[in-house]
Amino acid sequence: MPQLSKVSGFWNTSATHHTAVEDFQGLLTGAMVSSLGFFLLGKAGLLTGGTAGVAFLLHYVTNTSFGFWFFLVNLPFYYLSIRKVGWDFTIKTFVAIGLTSLITEIQPQLLGFDKLNPIWAAVLGGLLLGYGLLALYRHRASLGGVGILGIYLQDRFGIRAGLVQMTFDIGVLIAAFFVVDPFIVGCSVLSAVVINLFVTINHRKDRYIVLR
């Protein structure tokens, strides 16, 4: 069976290289888990940092689609990605963001909650986004924006991606005080901390390589 799998090309035994099938399932599952995290945050009226936080702010202010804003806000960062990271990473990230935006939009038609505590939504949503990001990083992709910059700085200069993200998150969450009430901002801060600590602890280049 292992020999047949190797010949068929479904997966690769190398720790740093993946087949197209492996990349596809990584991007799809990463997007699905991430979209569930975004869904929980949005359902509780929360937000997070990074470009997703900006998309949430625009979503709440304009009462329009989060998925649309998330896709749109990330567009300027693809130039940095192409110039500094490469086409492979950029294309996979574009696909991951597109899938995440789409799945987040259809999620309410497939899933609902009678009760969702904002604090629990912050913790669980943060963990889901952390897992989703880790899955995407494993296959040389991200959820765009500051994540692209964070991955580049970590793999080139050793600056943890989670710390780069956290710095930007602080600015986004400060802006949130003008849009939502302080309790929701506090829960959103908790979610951002959970995401970034999870990524900081678990995303290490000595375990797998995002950029080559």
Short mmCIF file of C-alpha atoms in Angstrom, two decimals:
data_model
loop_
_atom_site.label_atom_id
_atom_site.label_comp_id
_atom_site.label_asym_id
_atom_site.label_seq_id
_atom_site.Cartn_x
_atom_site.Cartn_y
_atom_site.Cartn_z
CA MET A 1 0.00 0.00 0.00
CA PRO A 2 2.74 2.59 0.83
CA GLN A 3 4.46 1.73 -2.44
CA LEU A 4 1.20 2.12 -4.38
CA SER A 5 0.55 5.49 -2.73
CA LYS A 6 4.02 6.70 -3.64
CA VAL A 7 3.62 5.64 -7.25
CA SER A 8 0.14 7.17 -7.57
CA GLY A 9 1.47 10.50 -6.29
CA PHE A 10 -1.28 11.05 -3.72
CA TRP A 11 1.22 12.03 -1.06
CA ASN A 12 4.90 12.51 -0.45
CA THR A 13 6.99 11.01 2.34
CA SER A 14 9.16 14.15 2.43
CA ALA A 15 8.57 16.47 5.40
CA THR A 16 9.13 19.61 3.33
CA HIS A 17 7.50 18.81 -0.04
CA HIS A 18 3.87 18.09 -0.86
CA THR A 19 1.99 16.75 -3.85
CA ALA A 20 -0.84 18.70 -5.46
CA VAL A 21 -3.38 16.46 -3.69
CA GLU A 22 -1.74 17.13 -0.31
CA ASP A 23 -1.71 20.88 -0.95
CA PHE A 24 -5.34 20.87 -2.03
CA GLN A 25 -6.56 19.07 1.08
CA GLY A 26 -4.36 21.30 3.24
CA LEU A 27 -5.77 24.50 1.74
CA LEU A 28 -9.35 23.22 1.83
CA THR A 29 -9.28 21.96 5.41
CA GLY A 30 -7.36 25.03 6.58
CA ALA A 31 -9.98 27.25 4.97
CA MET A 32 -12.85 25.24 6.46
CA VAL A 33 -11.47 25.37 10.00
CA SER A 34 -10.62 29.08 9.66
CA SER A 35 -14.07 29.92 8.30
CA LEU A 36 -15.64 28.19 11.30
CA GLY A 37 -13.49 30.34 13.58
CA PHE A 38 -14.60 33.49 11.75
CA PHE A 39 -18.21 32.32 11.90
CA LEU A 40 -18.06 31.94 15.70
CA LEU A 41 -16.50 35.37 16.13
CA GLY A 42 -19.03 37.01 13.84
CA LYS A 43 -21.97 35.21 15.45
CA ALA A 44 -20.92 36.62 18.83
CA GLY A 45 -20.35 40.10 17.39
CA LEU A 46 -16.59 39.85 17.95
CA LEU A 47 -13.64 40.68 15.77
CA THR A 48 -9.96 39.88 15.67
CA GLY A 49 -6.72 41.46 14.49
CA GLY A 50 -4.99 41.63 11.14
CA THR A 51 -6.82 42.09 7.87
CA ALA A 52 -9.65 39.92 9.22
CA GLY A 53 -10.12 42.48 11.99
CA VAL A 54 -10.29 45.28 9.45
CA ALA A 55 -12.82 43.23 7.47
CA PHE A 56 -14.93 42.70 10.61
CA LEU A 57 -14.89 46.45 11.36
CA LEU A 58 -16.05 47.24 7.82
CA HIS A 59 -18.63 44.46 8.06
CA TYR A 60 -20.12 45.89 11.26
CA VAL A 61 -20.00 49.52 10.12
CA THR A 62 -21.52 48.93 6.67
CA ASN A 63 -23.66 45.89 7.54
CA THR A 64 -22.36 44.15 4.44
CA SER A 65 -20.63 40.83 3.80
CA PHE A 66 -17.59 39.93 5.92
CA GLY A 67 -16.38 37.53 3.24
CA PHE A 68 -16.43 40.28 0.62
CA TRP A 69 -14.42 42.68 2.80
CA PHE A 70 -11.98 39.97 3.86
CA PHE A 71 -11.23 39.15 0.23
CA LEU A 72 -11.01 42.82 -0.76
CA VAL A 73 -8.81 44.04 2.13
CA ASN A 74 -6.19 41.40 1.35
CA LEU A 75 -5.75 42.38 -2.31
CA PRO A 76 -3.00 45.01 -1.77
CA PHE A 77 -0.84 42.53 0.12
CA TYR A 78 -0.48 40.19 -2.84
CA TYR A 79 2.04 42.59 -4.38
CA LEU A 80 4.30 42.19 -1.33
CA SER A 81 3.77 38.46 -1.46
CA ILE A 82 4.79 38.20 -5.12
CA ARG A 83 7.83 40.45 -4.69
CA LYS A 84 9.12 39.07 -1.41
CA VAL A 85 7.77 35.54 -1.09
CA GLY A 86 7.06 34.20 -4.58
CA TRP A 87 4.27 33.11 -6.89
CA ASP A 88 3.73 29.68 -5.33
CA PHE A 89 3.00 31.08 -1.88
CA THR A 90 0.92 33.92 -3.35
CA ILE A 91 -1.29 31.68 -5.48
CA LYS A 92 -1.93 29.27 -2.61
CA THR A 93 -2.72 32.18 -0.29
CA PHE A 94 -5.09 33.67 -2.86
CA VAL A 95 -6.89 30.31 -3.10
CA ALA A 96 -6.98 29.94 0.70
CA ILE A 97 -8.45 33.42 1.19
CA GLY A 98 -10.98 32.87 -1.59
CA LEU A 99 -12.11 29.55 -0.09
CA THR A 100 -12.25 30.98 3.43
CA SER A 101 -14.31 33.99 2.27
CA LEU A 102 -16.71 31.77 0.34
CA ILE A 103 -17.18 29.18 3.08
CA THR A 104 -17.64 31.90 5.72
CA GLU A 105 -20.47 33.35 3.65
CA ILE A 106 -22.35 30.06 3.24
CA GLN A 107 -21.66 28.90 6.82
CA PRO A 108 -24.84 30.49 8.30
CA GLN A 109 -26.93 28.39 5.90
CA LEU A 110 -25.35 25.20 7.21
CA LEU A 111 -24.82 25.90 10.91
CA GLY A 112 -26.61 27.76 13.69
CA PHE A 113 -26.52 28.30 17.46
CA ASP A 114 -29.27 28.93 20.00
CA LYS A 115 -26.73 30.22 22.52
CA LEU A 116 -23.13 31.39 22.16
CA ASN A 117 -21.27 33.00 25.03
CA PRO A 118 -18.90 35.73 23.72
CA ILE A 119 -16.03 34.60 25.95
CA TRP A 120 -16.37 30.99 24.80
CA ALA A 121 -16.68 32.17 21.20
CA ALA A 122 -13.47 34.17 21.63
CA VAL A 123 -11.50 31.20 22.96
CA LEU A 124 -12.91 28.54 20.64
CA GLY A 125 -12.90 30.82 17.60
CA GLY A 126 -9.31 31.82 18.36
CA LEU A 127 -8.18 28.21 18.63
CA LEU A 128 -9.93 27.27 15.39
CA LEU A 129 -8.25 30.15 13.57
CA GLY A 130 -4.92 29.12 15.06
CA TYR A 131 -5.36 25.56 13.81
CA GLY A 132 -6.51 26.83 10.42
CA LEU A 133 -3.49 29.10 10.07
CA LEU A 134 -1.14 26.30 11.08
CA ALA A 135 -2.64 24.00 8.43
CA LEU A 136 -2.20 26.70 5.78
CA TYR A 137 1.36 27.51 6.89
CA ARG A 138 2.17 23.80 6.62
CA HIS A 139 1.31 23.97 2.92
CA ARG A 140 3.06 27.28 2.24
CA ALA A 141 -0.02 29.51 2.38
CA SER A 142 -1.62 31.97 4.80
CA LEU A 143 -4.74 34.04 5.32
CA GLY A 144 -2.97 36.97 3.72
CA GLY A 145 -2.32 40.50 4.83
CA VAL A 146 -0.14 40.83 7.89
CA GLY A 147 0.22 37.05 7.90
CA ILE A 148 2.25 37.31 4.69
CA LEU A 149 4.52 39.88 6.27
CA GLY A 150 4.77 37.84 9.47
CA ILE A 151 5.77 34.64 7.67
CA TYR A 152 8.36 36.50 5.60
CA LEU A 153 9.94 38.16 8.65
CA GLN A 154 10.01 34.91 10.61
CA ASP A 155 11.60 32.76 7.94
CA ARG A 156 14.09 35.43 6.85
CA PHE A 157 14.97 37.20 10.12
CA GLY A 158 13.75 34.88 12.89
CA ILE A 159 11.05 37.26 14.14
CA ARG A 160 8.11 35.17 15.29
CA ALA A 161 5.10 35.49 12.95
CA GLY A 162 2.74 35.62 15.91
CA LEU A 163 4.53 38.62 17.40
CA VAL A 164 4.38 40.55 14.12
CA GLN A 165 0.68 39.80 13.89
CA MET A 166 0.07 40.83 17.50
CA THR A 167 1.57 44.29 16.94
CA PHE A 168 -0.85 44.99 14.09
CA ASP A 169 -3.71 43.46 16.07
CA ILE A 170 -3.30 46.02 18.83
CA GLY A 171 -3.94 48.85 16.37
CA VAL A 172 -7.04 47.13 14.96
CA LEU A 173 -8.47 46.43 18.39
CA ILE A 174 -7.93 50.02 19.50
CA ALA A 175 -9.99 51.12 16.49
CA ALA A 176 -12.69 48.64 17.55
CA PHE A 177 -13.53 50.83 20.57
CA PHE A 178 -15.16 53.25 18.12
CA VAL A 179 -17.37 50.50 16.64
CA VAL A 180 -18.35 48.03 19.38
CA ASP A 181 -18.74 48.19 23.16
CA PRO A 182 -15.78 47.65 25.54
CA PHE A 183 -16.88 44.15 26.64
CA ILE A 184 -16.90 42.94 23.03
CA VAL A 185 -13.50 44.54 22.48
CA GLY A 186 -12.23 42.73 25.57
CA CYS A 187 -13.48 39.39 24.26
CA SER A 188 -11.94 40.18 20.89
CA VAL A 189 -8.61 40.90 22.55
CA LEU A 190 -8.84 37.49 24.25
CA SER A 191 -9.46 35.86 20.88
CA ALA A 192 -6.49 37.63 19.27
CA VAL A 193 -4.23 36.59 22.15
CA VAL A 194 -5.35 32.96 21.82
CA ILE A 195 -4.68 32.96 18.06
CA ASN A 196 -1.27 34.57 18.29
CA LEU A 197 -0.02 32.56 21.25
CA PHE A 198 -1.11 29.36 19.51
CA VAL A 199 0.73 30.31 16.31
CA THR A 200 3.79 31.61 18.19
CA ILE A 201 4.14 28.39 20.17
CA ASN A 202 3.41 25.94 17.37
CA HIS A 203 4.74 27.52 14.18
CA ARG A 204 8.49 26.89 14.13
CA LYS A 205 10.73 26.61 11.08
CA ASP A 206 12.69 23.74 12.65
CA ARG A 207 9.51 21.65 12.49
CA TYR A 208 8.54 22.44 8.92
CA ILE A 209 9.43 24.97 6.25
CA VAL A 210 6.98 27.58 4.95
CA LEU A 211 9.39 29.54 2.76
CA ARG A 212 12.28 27.99 0.87
#
